[in-house]
Each structure stands twice: as structure tokens, then as C-alpha cells.
């Protein structure tokens, strides 16, 4: 099932959007497991040439399906005589996207059911299951309140893969692990990083977050390019937690700085806005093109190179090095709900080895007396605290420079060792919206 069937059914209002969401989810549950949702759905939207409203609906259905996939799978499994057939991703995706609309989106029940049945009938492999889809989704609609009540009561057990729930309980305790799962289910709003000294643009409805680094919008429904200040280059989109690492590097005008693994570029923009001479490095040329476009809009400059960070020459070390290393991204589930279902512990262990090699490279790129900030958007200690401890044991010429609560606006974000550790459950009280999960350690190389 590839989501590309078009035989006349696309004339029914709303069907093309459902078809695209169904096909994308089926692919990510099946042959393309491990691919990021945004990397899969955006090319599909472009190929389908959907009008903006349908494209937005397709994205919403796919994203919502993954955000609540554990609850949805549990509900479907209980209502199928033989359970949920994991070896049939097309059927699972059809039922899951239909259930996501009924349970979590503002879609009329009969429309969600009818269009799911039409999709089943349009697929030769699922035609004989159209009646099953109709019956199961109608039951989901009838029992909506019970399903939602159960899901909200225990998102850690029902909406988090077992391997990840076990890890979070071991690392943070059961109460915090439950708070993390609840924050992930709520999703995330839109955070902006303002250029240094820039006022909040008139008409931009937002509020400053602790530390005064970020502006959180109270209403994020307006398309980003239409928000006040976008065309003027007053701000860029960046989660509040992601803004901390570059801030902690505390670069000064004229310093030579390298941003390793730089795309999508929020941290590069921070460093350039501070007046540093920035080398931005990333292996992905397409992602760097987005970075360059953003810098151009902001009126900022950096030397952008599409190269492997491990291959950079070391003959001219830098005043400051920022390494936002590739990681499991388990701290970003609020924004990328497919992450828990696309990753596993084997992926984590492979990434830990890459992080170690990148950290050793970053050390060689840091001049004596220079600073190094290592960070990951992961909740896993092996990718954070464990990497920092092992690095300091390997590199006695480096010392930790503790982070202070004043630098981040909240003592709860600073560990006993003086590192940054944000959790999705931080800043989620009183409707503040939470944070992505980040770890950062600030290091300094001793003078020779």
C-alpha cells in the first residue's frame, strides 16, 4: 500500500487528504519504518499537489495518529476479535488514521468512517475488509469517551513504547516519567527566538519565557510567514530549550566559532547574531539550503559548508565549538510524535558511538582556553550525562564550566553537576506549555 491510488475516488471532498495521510502512516509503520514523518509527508504533499487546506488536513491526521498511536492501537486491539495485525501496516494505518480523526480531531464521525471505508474499497488488498473497518470505527465513535478517559489516565503505559517507558522510569522515576508522557501527548506550541535587542513586533501575541531568550505564542494557528516580524527578520522559530545551548556558549563579537551538525540553523543564527565569525557545518546539503535561506531572511552571515564534521581540518582550532550531536531525539516527542515509534534501543547504541567520535573531534577543534558546548535533544542519559562524564575522563585537558540558574532562568533546569537538563514536563504547569527535552554541558579547554 503506497497511498498513491487515484482511480476517480479523489473527486470526493476530503478523500485525497485522507489517502495521503493513510499512505504516509502505512509506509512509516511498514517498509519505511525509521523515516521521520516530516521527511515522508512533505514530499508526498508536493507530489499530490493538494490545495493548502487538504495538505494541512493530511499533516494533521498523520501527526495526530502518531501523537496518540499507543492509545489508538490499544483501543483497536481491544475491539478486534483477533487483535491488531501488525503484519498488515496498510490495515493498521487505515484504522488508526480513522480513529485519530474520531477521537482527537474536529471531524464528524460519519465522515471519518465513510471516507475510511471508501479508502478500503479502493485498495485491492483491503476491499474485503471494508465492512470490518466500518464496524470497528463506528464502535470507536460510540465508545469515544471511555477510550479518551483511559488514555488520559495513563499515557505512560498506553501511549509510550515499553522500551522507552522503562528507560524514563529508570532515569527519572515513575512520577516524572508519567509527567513526560502527559506533556508529549499535549504537543507543543510555537516558540520564537528574537534577535538580540529586538522588541516584540507589534501584533505578535506572545509572552517572554524565563531567561528572556524566547517568545512563546499563545495562538500559533497563523502561518509562520504571515506573523509580524517574519519578513523583517526580527525572529526565527526555535524551541525555547533549543535556544539554551548557543546562549551558554556566550560568544563574543569577532570570535571564531564552529557550529557542528548545524542544520536546521537556529543555533547558527544565535551565534551569528552575537557577532561571531561562524562556520556552520552539516552533512545534509538540502538542510543547509534551508539554513542559508533563513540566514538571508535574518540578514545574518556565516560560512556554510556541507561536509562531515569528522573530516574538518584541525590546524586552526576555534575560540568556541558547539556540538548539537545526532541523537535519538526522544526529547522532541512533543513536536515529533513519530520518534518513539521510529526508534529503538539498537538505534540509541549506534548513536552513542557516533556522539563519542564527534565529541573527540570537537575537542581537537577547540583551542586552549576555548569553550565547548555539547548538547543533544535526548532524554537518554547515555547521550547526555554519560557522554559528558566519559569525555572528561578521556580528556583531562578539559574542565566543566557549571551553568548557573540565572543563565537559564530556572534552577530546576540545572543538574547537581552544573549541566542543563530540560524535560518536556518542565514549564508545563499553569498552561505554560512545556519544553523540549535537552541536555547540555559546558566545557573549557585548559590553557597549554
Coordinates of C-alpha atoms in Angstrom, one line a residue:
X1 CA 0.0 0.0 0.0
X2 CA 1.7 3.2 -1.1
X3 CA -1.0 5.8 -0.8
X4 CA -0.9 6.7 -4.5
X5 CA -4.2 5.3 -5.7
X6 CA -6.3 7.9 -7.6
X7 CA -8.9 6.0 -9.6
X8 CA -11.6 8.6 -9.5
X9 CA -12.1 8.5 -5.8
X10 CA -10.2 11.7 -5.4
X11 CA -13.3 13.6 -6.5
X12 CA -14.9 13.0 -3.1
X13 CA -14.3 16.0 -0.8
X14 CA -11.6 15.3 1.8
X15 CA -10.6 11.9 0.4
X16 CA -7.2 13.0 -1.1
X17 CA -6.1 14.3 2.2
X18 CA -7.1 11.1 4.0
X19 CA -5.5 9.0 1.3
X20 CA -2.2 10.8 1.7
X21 CA -2.2 10.6 5.5
X22 CA -3.1 6.9 5.3
X23 CA -0.4 6.1 2.8
X24 CA 2.3 8.0 4.8
X25 CA 1.4 6.4 8.1
X26 CA 1.3 2.9 6.4
X27 CA 4.7 3.5 4.9
X28 CA 6.2 4.6 8.3
X29 CA 4.7 1.6 10.1
X30 CA 5.9 -0.8 7.3
X31 CA 8.6 -0.5 4.6
X32 CA 9.9 2.9 5.6
X33 CA 9.9 2.4 9.4
X34 CA 12.6 4.7 10.8
X35 CA 12.0 7.5 8.4
X36 CA 11.0 10.8 10.0
X37 CA 7.3 11.8 9.5
X38 CA 8.2 15.3 8.2
X39 CA 10.7 13.8 5.7
X40 CA 8.0 11.5 4.4
X41 CA 4.9 13.6 4.3
X42 CA 6.3 16.8 2.8
X43 CA 7.5 15.2 -0.4
X44 CA 4.2 13.3 -0.6
X45 CA 2.2 16.6 -0.2
X46 CA 4.2 18.1 -3.0
X47 CA 3.7 15.1 -5.3
X48 CA 0.0 15.1 -4.7
X49 CA -0.4 18.9 -5.4
X50 CA -3.0 19.2 -2.7
X51 CA -4.6 22.6 -2.0
X52 CA -3.4 24.2 1.3
X53 CA -6.5 23.1 3.3
X54 CA -6.2 19.5 2.2
X55 CA -2.4 19.5 2.8
X56 CA -2.9 20.8 6.3
X57 CA -5.6 18.2 7.0
X58 CA -3.3 15.4 5.8
X59 CA -0.5 16.6 8.0
X60 CA -2.8 17.0 11.0
X61 CA -4.2 13.4 10.6
X62 CA -0.8 11.8 10.3
X63 CA 0.7 13.8 13.1
X64 CA -2.3 13.2 15.4
X65 CA -2.2 9.5 14.6
X66 CA 1.4 9.2 15.8
X67 CA 0.9 11.5 18.8
X68 CA -1.7 9.1 20.2
X69 CA -0.7 5.9 18.4
X70 CA -0.3 3.9 21.6
X71 CA -3.8 4.8 22.8
X72 CA -5.3 4.2 19.3
X73 CA -3.6 0.8 18.9
X74 CA -4.8 -0.3 22.4
X75 CA -8.3 0.7 21.6
X76 CA -8.3 -1.0 18.2
X77 CA -6.7 -4.1 19.6
X78 CA -9.4 -4.5 22.2
X79 CA -12.1 -4.1 19.6
X80 CA -10.8 -6.6 17.0
X81 CA -11.6 -10.3 17.6
X82 CA -8.1 -11.3 16.5
X83 CA -6.2 -8.3 17.8
X84 CA -4.3 -5.7 15.7
X85 CA -2.5 -7.3 12.8
X86 CA 1.0 -5.7 12.9
X87 CA 2.0 -7.6 9.7
X88 CA -0.6 -5.6 7.8
X89 CA 0.6 -1.9 8.1
X90 CA -1.9 -0.8 5.4
X91 CA -4.9 -2.0 7.5
X92 CA -3.4 -0.8 10.8
X93 CA -2.8 2.7 9.3
X94 CA -6.3 2.8 7.8
X95 CA -7.9 2.1 11.1
X96 CA -5.5 4.2 13.1
X97 CA -5.9 7.3 10.9
X98 CA -9.7 6.9 11.0
X99 CA -9.7 6.5 14.8
X100 CA -7.4 9.6 15.2
X101 CA -10.0 11.7 13.4
X102 CA -12.8 10.4 15.5
X103 CA -11.0 10.7 18.9
X104 CA -8.8 13.7 18.5
X105 CA -9.7 15.9 15.6
X106 CA -12.7 18.1 14.8
X107 CA -14.1 15.7 12.2
X108 CA -17.6 14.4 12.1
X109 CA -17.8 10.7 12.9
X110 CA -19.7 9.7 9.9
X111 CA -17.2 11.5 7.6
X112 CA -14.3 9.8 9.2
X113 CA -15.9 6.4 8.9
X114 CA -17.3 6.8 5.4
X115 CA -14.0 8.0 3.9
X116 CA -12.0 5.2 5.6
X117 CA -14.4 2.7 4.1
X118 CA -14.0 4.3 0.7
X119 CA -10.3 4.1 1.0
X120 CA -10.5 0.4 1.9
X121 CA -12.7 -0.3 -1.1
X122 CA -10.2 1.5 -3.4
X123 CA -7.4 -0.8 -2.4
X124 CA -7.4 -4.4 -3.9
X125 CA -5.7 -5.8 -0.8
X126 CA -8.2 -4.3 1.6
X127 CA -11.5 -4.4 -0.3
X128 CA -12.7 -7.4 1.6
X129 CA -12.1 -5.6 4.9
X130 CA -14.2 -2.6 4.2
X131 CA -17.0 -4.0 6.4
X132 CA -14.6 -4.6 9.2
X133 CA -13.3 -1.0 9.0
X134 CA -16.8 0.3 9.1
X135 CA -17.8 -1.7 12.2
X136 CA -14.7 -1.1 14.2
X137 CA -14.6 2.7 13.6
X138 CA -18.3 3.0 14.4
X139 CA -17.6 1.3 17.7
X140 CA -14.7 3.6 18.3
X141 CA -17.1 6.6 17.8
X142 CA -19.6 5.1 20.2
X143 CA -17.0 4.4 22.9
X144 CA -15.0 7.6 22.4
X145 CA -15.4 8.9 26.0
X146 CA -14.2 5.7 27.6
X147 CA -11.2 5.5 25.3
X148 CA -10.1 9.0 25.9
X149 CA -10.6 8.7 29.7
X150 CA -8.4 5.6 29.7
X151 CA -5.7 7.2 27.6
X152 CA -5.5 10.4 29.7
X153 CA -5.4 8.4 32.9
X154 CA -2.1 6.5 31.9
X155 CA -0.3 7.9 28.9
X156 CA 3.0 6.3 30.1
X157 CA 1.6 2.8 29.9
X158 CA -0.7 3.3 26.9
X159 CA 1.0 5.9 24.7
X160 CA 4.7 5.3 25.2
X161 CA 6.5 2.3 23.7
X162 CA 7.6 -0.1 26.5
X163 CA 11.3 0.2 25.9
X164 CA 11.1 4.0 26.3
X165 CA 8.8 3.9 29.3
X166 CA 11.2 1.6 31.1
X167 CA 14.1 3.9 30.4
X168 CA 12.4 7.0 31.6
X169 CA 11.2 5.4 34.8
X170 CA 14.8 4.2 35.4
X171 CA 16.3 7.6 34.7
X172 CA 13.7 10.0 36.3
X173 CA 11.4 8.0 38.4
X174 CA 7.8 6.9 37.7
X175 CA 6.2 10.2 38.6
X176 CA 8.4 12.3 36.3
X177 CA 8.1 9.7 33.6
X178 CA 4.3 10.0 33.7
X179 CA 4.6 13.8 33.5
X180 CA 6.8 13.5 30.5
X181 CA 4.4 11.2 28.7
X182 CA 1.5 13.5 29.5
X183 CA 3.4 16.5 28.2
X184 CA 4.2 14.6 25.0
X185 CA 0.6 13.8 24.4
X186 CA -0.4 17.5 24.7
X187 CA 2.0 18.6 21.9
X188 CA 3.9 21.9 21.6
X189 CA 3.1 25.4 20.6
X190 CA 5.3 27.8 18.7
X191 CA 8.5 29.4 20.2
X192 CA 10.4 32.2 18.6
X193 CA 13.9 33.5 19.3
X194 CA 14.2 37.2 19.0
X195 CA 17.3 38.9 17.6
X196 CA 19.3 40.4 20.4
X197 CA 17.8 43.8 21.4
X198 CA 14.8 43.4 19.1
X199 CA 11.4 44.5 20.6
X200 CA 8.5 42.2 20.3
X201 CA 6.8 43.1 16.9
X202 CA 3.5 44.9 17.2
X203 CA 0.6 42.5 16.8
X204 CA 2.6 39.4 17.8
X205 CA 0.7 37.8 20.6
X206 CA 3.2 36.1 22.8
X207 CA 4.9 36.1 26.1
X208 CA 8.5 36.0 27.3
X209 CA 9.7 32.8 28.9
X210 CA 12.1 32.6 31.8
X211 CA 15.6 33.6 30.8
X212 CA 14.2 36.1 28.2
X213 CA 15.6 34.0 25.3
X214 CA 12.3 33.0 23.8
X215 CA 8.8 34.3 23.0
X216 CA 6.0 31.7 23.2
X217 CA 3.0 32.4 21.0
X218 CA -0.4 32.0 22.7
X219 CA -2.1 31.4 19.3
X220 CA 0.1 29.5 16.8
X221 CA -2.6 29.0 14.1
X222 CA -1.3 31.8 11.8
X223 CA 1.1 30.5 9.2
X224 CA 4.7 31.4 10.2
X225 CA 5.5 33.6 7.1
X226 CA 2.4 35.7 7.9
X227 CA 3.4 36.5 11.5
X228 CA 4.5 40.1 12.3
X229 CA 8.3 40.4 12.1
X230 CA 8.9 37.4 9.8
X231 CA 9.7 39.4 6.7
X232 CA 11.8 41.9 8.8
X233 CA 14.0 39.1 10.1
X234 CA 13.1 40.0 13.7
X235 CA 13.0 36.4 14.9
X236 CA 13.3 32.7 13.9
X237 CA 11.4 29.6 15.0
X238 CA 13.2 27.7 17.7
X239 CA 12.0 25.7 20.7
X240 CA 12.8 27.5 24.0
X241 CA 15.0 24.6 25.2
X242 CA 16.9 24.5 21.9
X243 CA 17.9 28.2 22.4
X244 CA 19.8 27.5 25.6
X245 CA 23.0 25.7 24.2
X246 CA 24.2 28.6 22.0
X247 CA 23.3 31.1 24.7
X248 CA 25.5 29.1 27.1
X249 CA 28.5 29.3 24.8
X250 CA 28.5 33.1 25.4
X251 CA 30.3 34.0 22.2
X252 CA 31.7 37.5 21.8
X253 CA 31.9 39.6 18.7
X254 CA 34.7 38.6 16.4
X255 CA 35.3 35.2 17.9
X256 CA 35.8 32.2 15.6
X257 CA 33.1 29.7 16.3
X258 CA 32.2 26.4 14.6
X259 CA 28.6 25.0 14.8
X260 CA 28.9 21.3 14.1
X261 CA 25.8 19.5 12.8
X262 CA 24.3 22.9 12.3
X263 CA 21.1 22.4 10.4
X264 CA 18.3 23.5 10.6
X265 CA 20.2 26.6 11.8
X266 CA 18.6 28.2 14.9
X267 CA 21.8 27.9 16.8
X268 CA 23.8 29.2 13.9
X269 CA 21.6 32.3 13.8
X270 CA 22.1 32.9 17.5
X271 CA 25.9 32.7 17.1
X272 CA 25.9 35.0 14.1
X273 CA 23.5 37.5 15.7
X274 CA 26.0 37.7 18.6
X275 CA 28.7 38.9 16.2
X276 CA 30.8 35.8 15.9
X277 CA 32.5 34.6 12.8
X278 CA 30.6 31.3 12.3
X279 CA 31.5 28.2 10.4
X280 CA 28.3 26.2 10.1
X281 CA 28.8 22.5 9.1
X282 CA 26.4 19.8 8.3
X283 CA 26.4 16.6 6.1
X284 CA 23.0 17.4 4.6
X285 CA 23.2 19.9 1.7
X286 CA 19.3 20.2 1.4
X287 CA 19.0 21.0 5.1
X288 CA 21.8 23.6 4.8
X289 CA 19.9 25.3 1.9
X290 CA 17.1 25.9 4.4
X291 CA 19.7 27.3 6.9
X292 CA 21.1 29.6 4.3
X293 CA 17.6 30.9 3.3
X294 CA 16.9 31.6 7.0
X295 CA 20.1 33.5 7.4
X296 CA 19.4 35.5 4.4
X297 CA 15.9 36.5 5.7
X298 CA 17.5 37.4 9.0
X299 CA 20.3 39.5 7.4
X300 CA 23.0 37.3 9.1
X301 CA 26.0 35.7 7.6
X302 CA 28.0 32.5 8.2
X303 CA 30.4 30.3 6.3
X304 CA 28.2 27.3 5.4
X305 CA 29.8 24.0 4.4
X306 CA 28.2 20.7 3.5
X307 CA 30.9 18.4 4.9
X308 CA 31.2 15.7 7.5
X309 CA 32.2 17.3 10.8
X310 CA 34.6 14.4 11.4
X311 CA 36.6 15.5 8.3
X312 CA 37.2 19.1 9.3
X313 CA 40.8 20.2 9.3
X314 CA 42.3 20.8 12.8
X315 CA 45.2 23.1 12.1
X316 CA 43.2 26.3 13.1
X317 CA 41.2 25.5 16.3
X318 CA 38.3 27.7 17.3
X319 CA 37.6 30.0 20.2
X320 CA 34.3 28.2 20.7
X321 CA 32.7 25.0 19.5
X322 CA 29.0 24.0 19.5
X323 CA 28.2 20.3 19.0
X324 CA 24.5 19.6 18.8
X325 CA 25.1 15.9 18.1
X326 CA 22.8 13.5 16.2
X327 CA 20.8 11.6 18.8
X328 CA 17.6 9.6 19.4
X329 CA 15.6 12.9 19.7
X330 CA 13.5 11.4 22.5
X331 CA 13.2 14.9 24.0
X332 CA 11.4 16.2 20.9
X333 CA 8.3 14.0 21.0
X334 CA 6.1 17.0 21.7
X335 CA 6.9 18.2 18.2
X336 CA 7.8 15.0 16.5
X337 CA 5.4 12.3 17.8
X338 CA 6.6 9.7 15.4
X339 CA 10.0 9.5 17.1
X340 CA 9.1 6.8 19.8
X341 CA 7.7 4.5 17.1
X342 CA 10.6 5.0 14.6
X343 CA 13.5 4.4 17.0
X344 CA 14.6 1.5 19.3
X345 CA 17.4 0.8 21.7
X346 CA 19.7 -0.5 19.0
X347 CA 19.5 2.8 17.2
X348 CA 20.4 4.5 20.5
X349 CA 23.5 2.5 21.0
X350 CA 24.7 3.2 17.4
X351 CA 24.2 7.0 18.0
X352 CA 26.2 6.9 21.3
X353 CA 29.2 5.7 19.4
X354 CA 28.9 8.5 16.8
X355 CA 28.5 11.1 19.6
X356 CA 31.7 9.9 21.2
X357 CA 33.6 10.3 18.0
X358 CA 32.1 13.7 17.3
X359 CA 32.9 14.9 20.9
X360 CA 36.6 13.8 20.5
X361 CA 36.7 15.7 17.2
X362 CA 35.1 18.8 18.8
X363 CA 37.8 18.7 21.5
X364 CA 40.5 18.8 18.9
X365 CA 38.8 21.8 17.2
X366 CA 38.8 23.8 20.5
X367 CA 41.8 26.0 21.1
X368 CA 43.5 26.0 24.6
X369 CA 41.3 28.4 26.7
X370 CA 38.4 27.9 24.3
X371 CA 34.9 26.7 25.1
X372 CA 32.9 23.6 24.0
X373 CA 29.2 23.1 24.5
X374 CA 27.9 19.6 23.8
X375 CA 24.2 19.1 23.6
X376 CA 21.5 16.6 22.5
X377 CA 17.7 16.8 22.3
X378 CA 17.5 13.4 24.0
X379 CA 16.2 12.3 27.4
X380 CA 18.5 9.3 27.5
X381 CA 21.4 9.6 30.0
X382 CA 23.8 7.7 27.7
X383 CA 23.5 10.5 25.2
X384 CA 23.9 13.3 27.8
X385 CA 25.3 12.9 31.3
X386 CA 27.0 9.6 30.4
X387 CA 28.8 11.2 27.4
X388 CA 30.0 14.2 29.4
X389 CA 31.4 12.0 32.2
X390 CA 33.2 9.7 29.8
X391 CA 34.5 12.7 27.8
X392 CA 36.0 14.3 30.9
X393 CA 37.7 11.0 31.8
X394 CA 39.2 10.8 28.4
X395 CA 40.2 14.4 28.2
X396 CA 41.9 15.7 31.4
X397 CA 42.8 18.9 29.5
X398 CA 39.1 19.9 29.7
X399 CA 37.1 21.0 32.7
X400 CA 33.4 21.5 33.2
X401 CA 32.2 25.2 33.5
X402 CA 29.0 24.9 35.5
X403 CA 25.8 26.6 34.3
X404 CA 24.1 28.9 36.7
X405 CA 20.3 29.1 37.3
X406 CA 20.5 32.8 36.3
X407 CA 21.6 31.9 32.8
X408 CA 18.6 29.8 32.1
X409 CA 16.0 31.4 34.4
X410 CA 15.1 28.4 36.4
X411 CA 17.2 26.4 39.0
X412 CA 15.1 23.3 38.1
X413 CA 16.8 23.1 34.7
X414 CA 20.3 22.8 36.2
X415 CA 21.7 19.5 37.4
X416 CA 23.8 18.9 40.6
X417 CA 26.8 18.8 38.3
X418 CA 26.0 22.2 36.8
X419 CA 24.7 20.9 33.4
X420 CA 21.5 21.8 31.6
X421 CA 18.7 19.2 31.7
X422 CA 15.3 20.2 30.4
X423 CA 12.3 17.8 30.4
X424 CA 9.0 18.1 28.4
X425 CA 7.3 18.3 31.8
X426 CA 9.3 21.4 32.8
X427 CA 7.3 24.7 32.5
X428 CA 4.1 22.7 31.7
X429 CA 2.3 23.9 34.8
X430 CA -0.2 26.8 34.7
X431 CA -0.6 26.4 31.0
X432 CA 3.0 27.4 30.1
X433 CA 3.3 24.6 27.5
X434 CA 6.4 22.7 28.4
X435 CA 9.8 22.4 26.9
X436 CA 11.7 20.0 24.6
X437 CA 14.0 17.6 26.4
X438 CA 17.6 18.8 26.1
X439 CA 20.9 18.1 27.8
X440 CA 23.9 20.4 27.5
X441 CA 27.3 20.5 29.2
X442 CA 29.7 23.5 29.0
X443 CA 33.4 22.6 28.9
X444 CA 36.6 24.6 28.7
X445 CA 40.0 23.5 27.4
X446 CA 42.8 24.3 29.8
X447 CA 45.5 26.7 28.7
X448 CA 48.6 24.9 27.4

